Coordinates of C-alpha atoms in Angstrom, one line a residue:
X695 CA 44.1 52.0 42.2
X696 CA 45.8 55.5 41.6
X697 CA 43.9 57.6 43.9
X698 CA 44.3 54.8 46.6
X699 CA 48.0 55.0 46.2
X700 CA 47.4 59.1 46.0
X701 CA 46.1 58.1 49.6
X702 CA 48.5 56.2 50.5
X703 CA 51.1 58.6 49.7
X704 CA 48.9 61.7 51.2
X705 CA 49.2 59.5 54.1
X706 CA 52.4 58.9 54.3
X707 CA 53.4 62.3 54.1
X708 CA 51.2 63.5 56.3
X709 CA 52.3 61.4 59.2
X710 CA 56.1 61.6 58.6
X711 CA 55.4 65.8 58.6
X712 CA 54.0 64.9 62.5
X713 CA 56.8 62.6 63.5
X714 CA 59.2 65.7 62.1
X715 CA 57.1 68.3 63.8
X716 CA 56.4 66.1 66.9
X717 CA 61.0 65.4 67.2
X718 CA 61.4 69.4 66.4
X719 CA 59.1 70.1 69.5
X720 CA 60.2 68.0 71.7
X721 CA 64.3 69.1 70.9
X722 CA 63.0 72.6 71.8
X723 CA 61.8 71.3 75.1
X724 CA 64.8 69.2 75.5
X725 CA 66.5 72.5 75.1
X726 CA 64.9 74.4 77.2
X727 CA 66.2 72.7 79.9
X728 CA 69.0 74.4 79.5
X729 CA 67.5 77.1 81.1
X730 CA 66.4 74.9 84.3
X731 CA 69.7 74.2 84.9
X732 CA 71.3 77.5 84.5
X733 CA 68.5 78.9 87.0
X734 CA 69.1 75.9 89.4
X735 CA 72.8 76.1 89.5
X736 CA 73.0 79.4 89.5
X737 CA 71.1 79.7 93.0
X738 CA 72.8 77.5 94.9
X739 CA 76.1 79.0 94.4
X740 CA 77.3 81.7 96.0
X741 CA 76.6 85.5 94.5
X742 CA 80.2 86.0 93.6
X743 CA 80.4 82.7 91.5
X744 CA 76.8 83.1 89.6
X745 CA 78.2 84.4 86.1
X746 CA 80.4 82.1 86.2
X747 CA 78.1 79.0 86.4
X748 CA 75.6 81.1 84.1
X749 CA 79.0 81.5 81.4
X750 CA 79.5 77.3 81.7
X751 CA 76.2 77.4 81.1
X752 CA 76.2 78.9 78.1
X753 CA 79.5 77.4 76.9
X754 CA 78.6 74.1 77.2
X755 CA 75.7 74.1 74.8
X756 CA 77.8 76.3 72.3
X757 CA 81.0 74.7 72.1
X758 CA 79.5 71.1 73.1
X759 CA 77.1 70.7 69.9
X760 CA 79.8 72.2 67.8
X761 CA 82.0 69.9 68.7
X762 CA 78.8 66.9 68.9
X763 CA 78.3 68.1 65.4
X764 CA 81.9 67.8 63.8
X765 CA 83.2 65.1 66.0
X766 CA 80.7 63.3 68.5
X767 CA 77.8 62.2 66.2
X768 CA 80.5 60.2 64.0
X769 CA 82.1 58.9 67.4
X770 CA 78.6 58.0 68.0
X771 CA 78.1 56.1 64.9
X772 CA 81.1 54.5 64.3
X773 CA 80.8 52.7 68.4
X774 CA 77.4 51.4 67.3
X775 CA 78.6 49.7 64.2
X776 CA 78.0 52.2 61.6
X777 CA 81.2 53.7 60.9
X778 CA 82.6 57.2 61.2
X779 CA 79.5 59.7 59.9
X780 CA 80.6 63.5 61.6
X781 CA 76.8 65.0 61.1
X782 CA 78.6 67.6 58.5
X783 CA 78.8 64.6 56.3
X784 CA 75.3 64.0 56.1
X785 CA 73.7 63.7 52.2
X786 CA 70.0 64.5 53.6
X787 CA 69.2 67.5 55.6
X788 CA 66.1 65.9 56.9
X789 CA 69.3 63.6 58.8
X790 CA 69.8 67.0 60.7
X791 CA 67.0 66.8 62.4
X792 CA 68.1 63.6 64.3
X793 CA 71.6 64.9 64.9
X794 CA 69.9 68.0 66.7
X795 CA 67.6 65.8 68.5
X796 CA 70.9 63.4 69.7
X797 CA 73.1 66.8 70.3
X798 CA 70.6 68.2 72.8
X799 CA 70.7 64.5 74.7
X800 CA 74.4 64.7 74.8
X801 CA 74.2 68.9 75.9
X802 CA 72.3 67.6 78.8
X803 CA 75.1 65.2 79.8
X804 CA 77.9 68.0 79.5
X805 CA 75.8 70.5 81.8
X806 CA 75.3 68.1 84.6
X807 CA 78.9 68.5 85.4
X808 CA 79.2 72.1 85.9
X809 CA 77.2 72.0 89.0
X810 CA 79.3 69.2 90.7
X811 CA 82.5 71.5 90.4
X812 CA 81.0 74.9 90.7
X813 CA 83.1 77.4 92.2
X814 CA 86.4 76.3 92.3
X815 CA 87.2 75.2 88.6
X816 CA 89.0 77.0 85.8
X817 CA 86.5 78.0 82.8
X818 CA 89.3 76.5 80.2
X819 CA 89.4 73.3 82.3
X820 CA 85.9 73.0 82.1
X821 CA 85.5 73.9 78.6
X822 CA 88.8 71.2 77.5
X823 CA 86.3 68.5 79.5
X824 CA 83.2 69.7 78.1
X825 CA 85.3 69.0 74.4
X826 CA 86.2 66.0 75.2
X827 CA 82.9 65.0 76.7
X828 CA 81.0 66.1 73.5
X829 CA 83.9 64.5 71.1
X830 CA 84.6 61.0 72.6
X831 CA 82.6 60.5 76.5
X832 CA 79.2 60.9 75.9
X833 CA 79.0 59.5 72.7
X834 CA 80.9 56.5 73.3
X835 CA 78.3 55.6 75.6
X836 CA 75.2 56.9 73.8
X837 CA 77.1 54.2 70.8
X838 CA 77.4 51.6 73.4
X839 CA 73.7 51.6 74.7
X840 CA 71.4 52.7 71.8
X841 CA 72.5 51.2 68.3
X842 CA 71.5 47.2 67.9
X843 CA 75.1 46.7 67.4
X844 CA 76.6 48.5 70.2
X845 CA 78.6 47.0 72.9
X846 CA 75.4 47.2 74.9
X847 CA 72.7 46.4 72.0
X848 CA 70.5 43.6 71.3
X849 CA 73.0 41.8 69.1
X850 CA 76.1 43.4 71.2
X851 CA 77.6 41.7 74.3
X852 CA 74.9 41.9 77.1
X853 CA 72.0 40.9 74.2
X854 CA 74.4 37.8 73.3
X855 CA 75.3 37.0 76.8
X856 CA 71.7 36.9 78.6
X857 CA 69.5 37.2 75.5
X858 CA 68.0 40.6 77.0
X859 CA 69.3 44.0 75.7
X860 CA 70.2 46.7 77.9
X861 CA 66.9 48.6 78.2
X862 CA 67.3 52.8 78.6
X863 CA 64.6 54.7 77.4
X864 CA 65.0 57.7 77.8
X865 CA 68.8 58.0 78.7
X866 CA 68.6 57.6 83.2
X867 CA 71.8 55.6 83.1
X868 CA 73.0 57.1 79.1
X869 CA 72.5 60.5 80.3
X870 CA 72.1 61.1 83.6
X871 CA 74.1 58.7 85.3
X872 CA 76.9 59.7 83.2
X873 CA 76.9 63.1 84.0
X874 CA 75.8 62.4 87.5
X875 CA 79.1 59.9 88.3
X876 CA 81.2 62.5 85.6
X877 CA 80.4 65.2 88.0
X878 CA 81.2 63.2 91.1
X879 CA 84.6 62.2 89.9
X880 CA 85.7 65.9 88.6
X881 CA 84.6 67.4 91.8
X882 CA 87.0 64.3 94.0
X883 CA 89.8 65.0 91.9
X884 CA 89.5 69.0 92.2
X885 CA 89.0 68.9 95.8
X886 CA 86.7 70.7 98.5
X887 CA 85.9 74.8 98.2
X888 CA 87.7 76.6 100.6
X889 CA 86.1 76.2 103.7
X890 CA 84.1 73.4 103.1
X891 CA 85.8 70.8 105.3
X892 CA 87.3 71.4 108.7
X893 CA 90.3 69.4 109.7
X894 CA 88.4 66.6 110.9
X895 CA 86.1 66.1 108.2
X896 CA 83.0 68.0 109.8
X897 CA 81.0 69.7 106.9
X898 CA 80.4 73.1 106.8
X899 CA 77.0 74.7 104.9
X900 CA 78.2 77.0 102.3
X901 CA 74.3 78.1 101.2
X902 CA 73.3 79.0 97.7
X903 CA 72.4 82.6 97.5
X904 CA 69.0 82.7 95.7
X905 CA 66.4 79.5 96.9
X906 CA 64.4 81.2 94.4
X907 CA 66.3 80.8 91.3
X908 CA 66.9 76.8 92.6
X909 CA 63.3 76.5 92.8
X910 CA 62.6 77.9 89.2
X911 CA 64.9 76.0 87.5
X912 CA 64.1 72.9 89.1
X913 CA 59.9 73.5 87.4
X914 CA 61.8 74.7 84.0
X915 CA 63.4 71.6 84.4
X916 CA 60.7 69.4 85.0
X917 CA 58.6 71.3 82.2
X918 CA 61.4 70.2 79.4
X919 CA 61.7 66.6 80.9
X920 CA 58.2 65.8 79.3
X921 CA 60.1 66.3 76.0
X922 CA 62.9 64.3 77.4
X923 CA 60.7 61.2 78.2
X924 CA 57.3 61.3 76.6
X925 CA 59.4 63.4 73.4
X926 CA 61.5 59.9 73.0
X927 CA 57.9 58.0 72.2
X928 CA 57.1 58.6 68.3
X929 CA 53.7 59.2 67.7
X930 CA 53.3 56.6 65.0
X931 CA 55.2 53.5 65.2
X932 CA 57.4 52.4 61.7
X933 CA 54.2 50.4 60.9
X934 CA 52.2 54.0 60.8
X935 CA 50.1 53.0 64.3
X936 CA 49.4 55.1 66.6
X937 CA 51.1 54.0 69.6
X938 CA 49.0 55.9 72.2
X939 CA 49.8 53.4 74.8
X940 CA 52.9 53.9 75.2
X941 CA 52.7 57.8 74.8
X942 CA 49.9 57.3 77.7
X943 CA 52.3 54.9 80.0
X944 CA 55.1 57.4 79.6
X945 CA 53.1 60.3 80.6
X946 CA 51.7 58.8 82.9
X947 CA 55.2 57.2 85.1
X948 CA 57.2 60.6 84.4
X949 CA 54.3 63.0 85.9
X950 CA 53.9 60.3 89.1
X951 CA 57.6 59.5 89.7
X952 CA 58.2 63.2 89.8
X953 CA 55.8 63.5 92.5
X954 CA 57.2 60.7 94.7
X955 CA 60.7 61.6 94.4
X956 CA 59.5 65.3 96.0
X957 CA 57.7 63.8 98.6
X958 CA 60.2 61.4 99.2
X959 CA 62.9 63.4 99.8
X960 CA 61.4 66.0 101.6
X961 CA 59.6 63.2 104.1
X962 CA 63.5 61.9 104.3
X963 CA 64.6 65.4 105.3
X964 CA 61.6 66.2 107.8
X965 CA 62.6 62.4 109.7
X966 CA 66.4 63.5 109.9
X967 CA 66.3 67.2 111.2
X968 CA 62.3 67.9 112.0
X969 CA 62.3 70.3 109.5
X970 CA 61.1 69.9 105.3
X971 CA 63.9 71.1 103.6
X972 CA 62.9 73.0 100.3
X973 CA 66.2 72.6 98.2
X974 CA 66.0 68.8 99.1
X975 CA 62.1 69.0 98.1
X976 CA 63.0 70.2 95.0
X977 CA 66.0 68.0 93.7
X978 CA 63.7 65.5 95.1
X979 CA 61.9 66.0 92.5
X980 CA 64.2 65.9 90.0
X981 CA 65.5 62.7 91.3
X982 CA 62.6 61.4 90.6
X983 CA 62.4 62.6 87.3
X984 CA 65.8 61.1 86.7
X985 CA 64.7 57.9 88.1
X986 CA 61.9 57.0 86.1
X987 CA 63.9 57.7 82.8
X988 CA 65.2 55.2 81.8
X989 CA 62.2 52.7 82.4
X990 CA 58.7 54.8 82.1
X991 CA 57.3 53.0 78.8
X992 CA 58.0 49.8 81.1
X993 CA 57.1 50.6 84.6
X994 CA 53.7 49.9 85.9
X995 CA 51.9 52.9 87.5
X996 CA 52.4 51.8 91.2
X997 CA 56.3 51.4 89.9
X998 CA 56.4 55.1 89.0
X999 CA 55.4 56.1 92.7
X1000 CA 58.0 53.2 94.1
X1001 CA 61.0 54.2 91.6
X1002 CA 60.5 57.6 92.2
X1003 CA 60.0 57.3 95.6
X1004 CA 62.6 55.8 95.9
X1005 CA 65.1 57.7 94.0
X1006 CA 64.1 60.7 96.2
X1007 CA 64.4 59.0 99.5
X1008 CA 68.0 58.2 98.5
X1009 CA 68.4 61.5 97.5
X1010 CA 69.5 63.0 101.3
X1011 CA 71.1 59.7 102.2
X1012 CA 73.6 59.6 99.3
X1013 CA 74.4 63.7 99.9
X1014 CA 75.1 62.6 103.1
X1015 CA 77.3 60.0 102.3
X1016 CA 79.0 62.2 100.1
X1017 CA 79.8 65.2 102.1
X1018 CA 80.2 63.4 105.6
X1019 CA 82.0 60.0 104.1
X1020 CA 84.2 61.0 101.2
X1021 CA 84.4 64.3 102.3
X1022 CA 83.6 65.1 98.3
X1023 CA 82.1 68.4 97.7
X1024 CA 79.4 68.2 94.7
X1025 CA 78.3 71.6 94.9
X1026 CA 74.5 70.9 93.3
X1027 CA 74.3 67.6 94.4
X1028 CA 74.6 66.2 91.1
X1029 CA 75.4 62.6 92.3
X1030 CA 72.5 62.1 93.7
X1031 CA 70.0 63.9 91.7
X1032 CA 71.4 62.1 88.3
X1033 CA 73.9 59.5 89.0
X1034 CA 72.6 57.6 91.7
X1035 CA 69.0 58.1 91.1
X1036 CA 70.0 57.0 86.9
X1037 CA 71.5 53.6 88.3
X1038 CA 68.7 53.1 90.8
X1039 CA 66.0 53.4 88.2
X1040 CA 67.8 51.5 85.5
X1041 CA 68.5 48.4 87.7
X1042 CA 64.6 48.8 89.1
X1043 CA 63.0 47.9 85.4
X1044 CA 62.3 44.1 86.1
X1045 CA 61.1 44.9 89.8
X1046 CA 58.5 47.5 88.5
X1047 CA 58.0 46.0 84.5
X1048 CA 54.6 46.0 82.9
X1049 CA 53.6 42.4 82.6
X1050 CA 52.7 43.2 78.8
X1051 CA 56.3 44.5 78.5
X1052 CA 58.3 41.4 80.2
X1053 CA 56.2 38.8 78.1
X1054 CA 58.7 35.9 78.2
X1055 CA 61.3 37.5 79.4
X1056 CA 62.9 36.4 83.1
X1057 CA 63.3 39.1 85.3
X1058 CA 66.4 37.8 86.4
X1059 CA 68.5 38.0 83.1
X1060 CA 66.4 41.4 82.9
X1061 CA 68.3 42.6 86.2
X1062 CA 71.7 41.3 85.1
X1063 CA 71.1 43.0 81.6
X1064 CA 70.7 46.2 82.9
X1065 CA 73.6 45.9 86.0
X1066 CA 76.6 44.8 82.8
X1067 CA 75.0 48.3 81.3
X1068 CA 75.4 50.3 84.3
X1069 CA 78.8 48.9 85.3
X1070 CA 80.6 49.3 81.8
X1071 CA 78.9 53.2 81.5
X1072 CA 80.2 54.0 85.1
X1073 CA 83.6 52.5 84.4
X1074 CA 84.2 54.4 81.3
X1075 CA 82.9 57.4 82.8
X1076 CA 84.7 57.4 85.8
X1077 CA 87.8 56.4 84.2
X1078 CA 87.9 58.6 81.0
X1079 CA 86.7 61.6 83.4
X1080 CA 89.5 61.0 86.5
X1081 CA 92.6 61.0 83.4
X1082 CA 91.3 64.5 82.0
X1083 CA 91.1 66.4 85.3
X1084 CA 93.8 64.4 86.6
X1085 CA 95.9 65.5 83.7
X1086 CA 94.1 68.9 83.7
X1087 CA 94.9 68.8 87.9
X1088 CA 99.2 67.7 87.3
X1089 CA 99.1 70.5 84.8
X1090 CA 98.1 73.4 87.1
X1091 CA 94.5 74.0 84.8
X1092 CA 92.3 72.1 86.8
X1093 CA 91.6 74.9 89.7
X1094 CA 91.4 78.5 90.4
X1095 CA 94.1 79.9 92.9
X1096 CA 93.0 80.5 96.8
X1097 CA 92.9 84.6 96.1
X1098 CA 90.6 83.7 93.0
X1099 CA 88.2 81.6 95.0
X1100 CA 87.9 84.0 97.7
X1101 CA 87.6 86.9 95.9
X1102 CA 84.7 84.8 93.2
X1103 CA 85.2 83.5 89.9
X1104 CA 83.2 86.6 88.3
X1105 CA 85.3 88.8 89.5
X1106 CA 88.6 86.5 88.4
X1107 CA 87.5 84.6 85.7
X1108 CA 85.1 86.9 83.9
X1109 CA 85.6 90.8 85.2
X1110 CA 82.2 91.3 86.1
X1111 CA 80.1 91.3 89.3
X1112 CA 76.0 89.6 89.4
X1113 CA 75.4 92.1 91.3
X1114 CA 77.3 95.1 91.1
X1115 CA 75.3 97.3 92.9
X1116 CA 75.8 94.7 96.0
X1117 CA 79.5 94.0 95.2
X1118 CA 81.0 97.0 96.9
X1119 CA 82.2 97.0 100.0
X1120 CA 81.7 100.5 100.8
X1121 CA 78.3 101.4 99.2
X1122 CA 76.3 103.5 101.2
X1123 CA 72.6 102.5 102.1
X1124 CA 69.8 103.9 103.5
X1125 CA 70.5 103.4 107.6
X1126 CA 73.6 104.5 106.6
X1127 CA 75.4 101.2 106.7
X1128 CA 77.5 98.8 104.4
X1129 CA 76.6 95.8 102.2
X1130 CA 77.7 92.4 102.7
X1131 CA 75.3 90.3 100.9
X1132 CA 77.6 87.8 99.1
X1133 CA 78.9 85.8 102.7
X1134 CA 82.0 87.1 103.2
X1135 CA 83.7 87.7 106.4
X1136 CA 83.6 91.7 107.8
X1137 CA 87.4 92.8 108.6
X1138 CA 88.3 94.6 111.3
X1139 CA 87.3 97.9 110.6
X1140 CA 84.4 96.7 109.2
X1141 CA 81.0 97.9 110.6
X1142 CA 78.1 95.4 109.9
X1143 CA 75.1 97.2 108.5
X1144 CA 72.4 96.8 110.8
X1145 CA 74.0 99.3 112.7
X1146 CA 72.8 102.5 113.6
X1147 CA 75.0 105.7 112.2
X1148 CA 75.0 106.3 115.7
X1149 CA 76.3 103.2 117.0
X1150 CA 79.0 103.7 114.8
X1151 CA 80.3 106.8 115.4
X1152 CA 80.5 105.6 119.3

C-alpha cells in the first residue's frame, strides 16, 4: 500500500511538473508573438513612423502586464464571480504562473490596436488606452467569457438563458475580436492620415515601406499561434488522461484554417484586380488563424478549411468596406484580420462542430449562445473604447499635429530616424543624387535622384 501511494504521488508530481512546463512553453510562444506583430506593423507603415510603432510595441507589453498584474487580473476575477484578487495578492507562487499565462492573452489584445491607429496617434494617448485596456477592457471581458460564473459562463446569463455556454477556446471573439473592433473604433474617432481620403471619399494607397518585414512577422506570428491554440489544450485532463484528441483536433484545425484563409484571400484578391496580392496573402493567413480560434477543439477538419476559408475570403471584402464605405483608415487592417474574422469564427462553431462535441446539444441554441457573446463583447468594447479616445480626442491628446504627421512620428514623438542614413535630404550618393526613400514629395528645388550629375547641372 505505501509504495503504491509512493506511485501514486511520483505520479502525480510528475504530470503536474508537465502541465507547468507544457503552460511555461506555450506563454513563451504566446510571447513571442510579440515579435510577429512588431515586424508586421512595422512594415506596413511608412519609414518615418516605424520607431514609433516598434516603441508601442514595446510599451504595450511593459506597461500593459504591469498594469494586468496590479489591476487587471483582480478586475478579471472579481467579473467572473471570484472577488477582487490583483495577482500581487497571490499566497502561491505557483498561482503566478497562470497570471503570466492570462497577462500574455490580454498583451495580445492591447497590441492589436496599435496597428489600427498607426501613424497619426499620440504615444501618451496610446499608452492612457493601453492602461485602461489592461486595467478594466480586456479583462472585463476575459471575466465575462471564461469563469463559470461570468456574465457569459455556464451558470451566467447566456448558460441560463439557452442552456449552452458561450464556447471560446482559445480567445477569436475574447481576444481578437476585441482588439480587432477596439482598433476599428480608435482609428474612426481619430480620423484618416493626411492624405488618405480625397474630398470625395476616393482612397488613396499610402504603401508600407518594407513588404519584407510584413511578411516575417506575419510567419513569427503564426509560429506563436500554435501556443495560442494548441498551448490552451492541457496535456492531461483534471482526471490525469491524456487528452491526445483534443491536442490532435487542435493541431490539426489551426495548421489547416491557416492555410485556407491564405488561399482565400489571395484567390479573393487575384478575382478583383488580376493580380495575387502578397500583403492580402499574408493577413489572409492570419485571418484564418484568427478564425479558427475560438472553435478548433470543436471544428471538424473540413470546418477548419471552410472557417478559414472563409475568414480569408472576407478578409479583402471587409478592407474594402472599410476604406471605400466608412472612409475609416485602419492602417494594418486590423478589423479584418482580428475582429471580423473573431466574430465570423465564433458564430461558425455549430455550422462546423464535431458530432462528438455537439452530443445533445441543438445547434440552434448553439448559434444564439455564441451571437449574445459576441454582441455584449463588441458593445462593451466599442463603447468603453469610443469614451477614452473620445475624451482623449475633446482633450487635444488623441492626435499628433499636421507638421508632426508630415514630418513622422520618429522624428516628433521619439527624436530619432529608422533610418538615419536615409533620412537626409541632402545625402550624397553614388550617381551623385539625393535620397528620397521615405515617400515624401520633392520641393521645388529638389532634384530627384535618378538623375545624372549632368542633367542636373543643365
Amino acid at each position: 500500500m505505501l509504495e503504491l501511494t509512493a506511485l501514486q504521488t511520483e505520479t502525480q508530481t510528475l504530470i503536474d511538473a508537465i502541465n507547468t512546463t507544457w503552460i511555461l512553453v506555450v506563454t513563451f510562444l504566446i510571447f513571442f508573438m510579440h515579435a510577429g506583430f512588431a515586424m508586421l506593423e512595422a512594415g506596413q507603415v511608412r519609414s518615418k513612423n516605424v520607431s514609433n510603432q516598434l516603441t508601442k510595441n514595446l510599451l504595450t507589453w511593459s506597461i500593459g502586464v504591469s498594469v494586468f498584474f496590479l489591476i487587471g487580473a483582480g478586475v478579471d476575477s472579481l467579473v467572473g464571480g471570484g472577488g477582487f484578487s490583483p495577482a500581487f495578492g497571490y499566497e502561491a507562487p505557483a498561482d503566478w504562473i497562470t497570471w503570466l499565462y492570462g497577462a500574455v492573452f490580454a498583451m495580445t489584445a492591447a497590441t492589436i490596436v496599435s496597428g489600427a491607429v498607426a501613424g497619426r496617434a499620440k504615444l501618451r494617448a496610446y499608452v492612457a488606452y493601453t492602461f485602461l485596456l489592461a486595467a478594466v477592457i480586456y479583462p472585463v471581458v476575459s471575466g465575462m467569457a471564461w469563469y463559470d460564473a461570468g456574465l457569459l459562463g455556464a451558470d451566467g446569463l447566456v448558460g441560463s438563458t439557452f442552456g449552452v455556454a458561450f464556447d471560446d477556446f482559445a480567445g477569436g471573439t475574447v481576444v481578437h475580436a476585441m482588439g480587432g473592433v477596439a482598433g476599428l473604433t480608435a482609428a474612426w474617432v481619430l480620423g484618416p492620415r493626411i492624405g488618405r481620403f480625397n474630398d470625395d471619399g476616393s482612397a488613396n494607397v499610402i504603401p508600407g515601406h518594407s513588404m519584407t518585414f510584413a511578411v516575417l512577422g506575419t510567419l513569427m506570428l503564426a509560429f506563436g499561434w500554435y501556443g495560442f491554440n494548441v498551448g490552451t489544450s492541457a496535456i492531461f485532463n483534471p482526471d490525469n488522461a491524456f487528452i491526445s484528441d483534443q491536442l490532435g483536433r487542435v493541431a490539426m484545425t489551426t495548421t489547416l484554417a491557416m492555410a485556407s484563409g491564405a488561399m482565400a484571400a489571395g484567390g479573393v484578391a487575384w478575382a478583383k484586380t488580376g493580380k495575387v496580392d502578397t500583403l492580402y496573402v499574408a493577413n489572409g493567413l492570419l485571418a484564418g488563424l484568427v478564425g479558427i480560434t475560438a472553435i478548433p477543439h470543436a471544428a471538424t477538419w473540413w470546418g477548419a478549411f471552410l472557417v478559414g476559408g472563409v475568414a480569408g475570403a472576407q478578409l479583402p471584402v471587409v478592407f474594402s468596406f472599410v476604406e471605400k464605405r466608412l472612409n475609416i483608415d485602419d492602417v494594418c487592417a486590423v478589423f479584418p484580420v482580428h475582429g471580423s474574422a473573431g466574430v465570423i469564427g465564433t458564430l461558425m462553431l455549430p455550422v462546423v462542430v464535431a458530432p462528438s462535441y455537439l452530443g445533445g446539444t441543438s445547434r440552434v441554441d448553439m448559434f444564439l449562445a455564441q451571437l449574445t457573446g459576441v454582441v455584449v463583447i463588441v458593445a462593451w468594447t466599442v463603447v468603453t473604447t469610443g469614451l477614452i479616445w473620445g475624451a482623449l480626442r475633446a482633450l487635444g491628446q488623441a492626435r499628433v499635429s499636421r507638421e508632426h504627421e508630415q514630418e513622422g512620428l520618429d522624428v516628433s514623438e521619439h527624436g530619432v530616424e529608422t533610418y538615419p542614413e536615409f533620412g537626409d535630404e541632402g545625402a550624397a550618393v553614388a550617381d551623385g543624387g539625393t535620397v528620397r526613400t521615405d515617400g515624401g514629395v520633392l520641393g521645388e528645388n529638389d532634384v530627384p535622384a535618378e538623375r545624372s550629375t549632368d542633367e542636373r547641372s543643365d
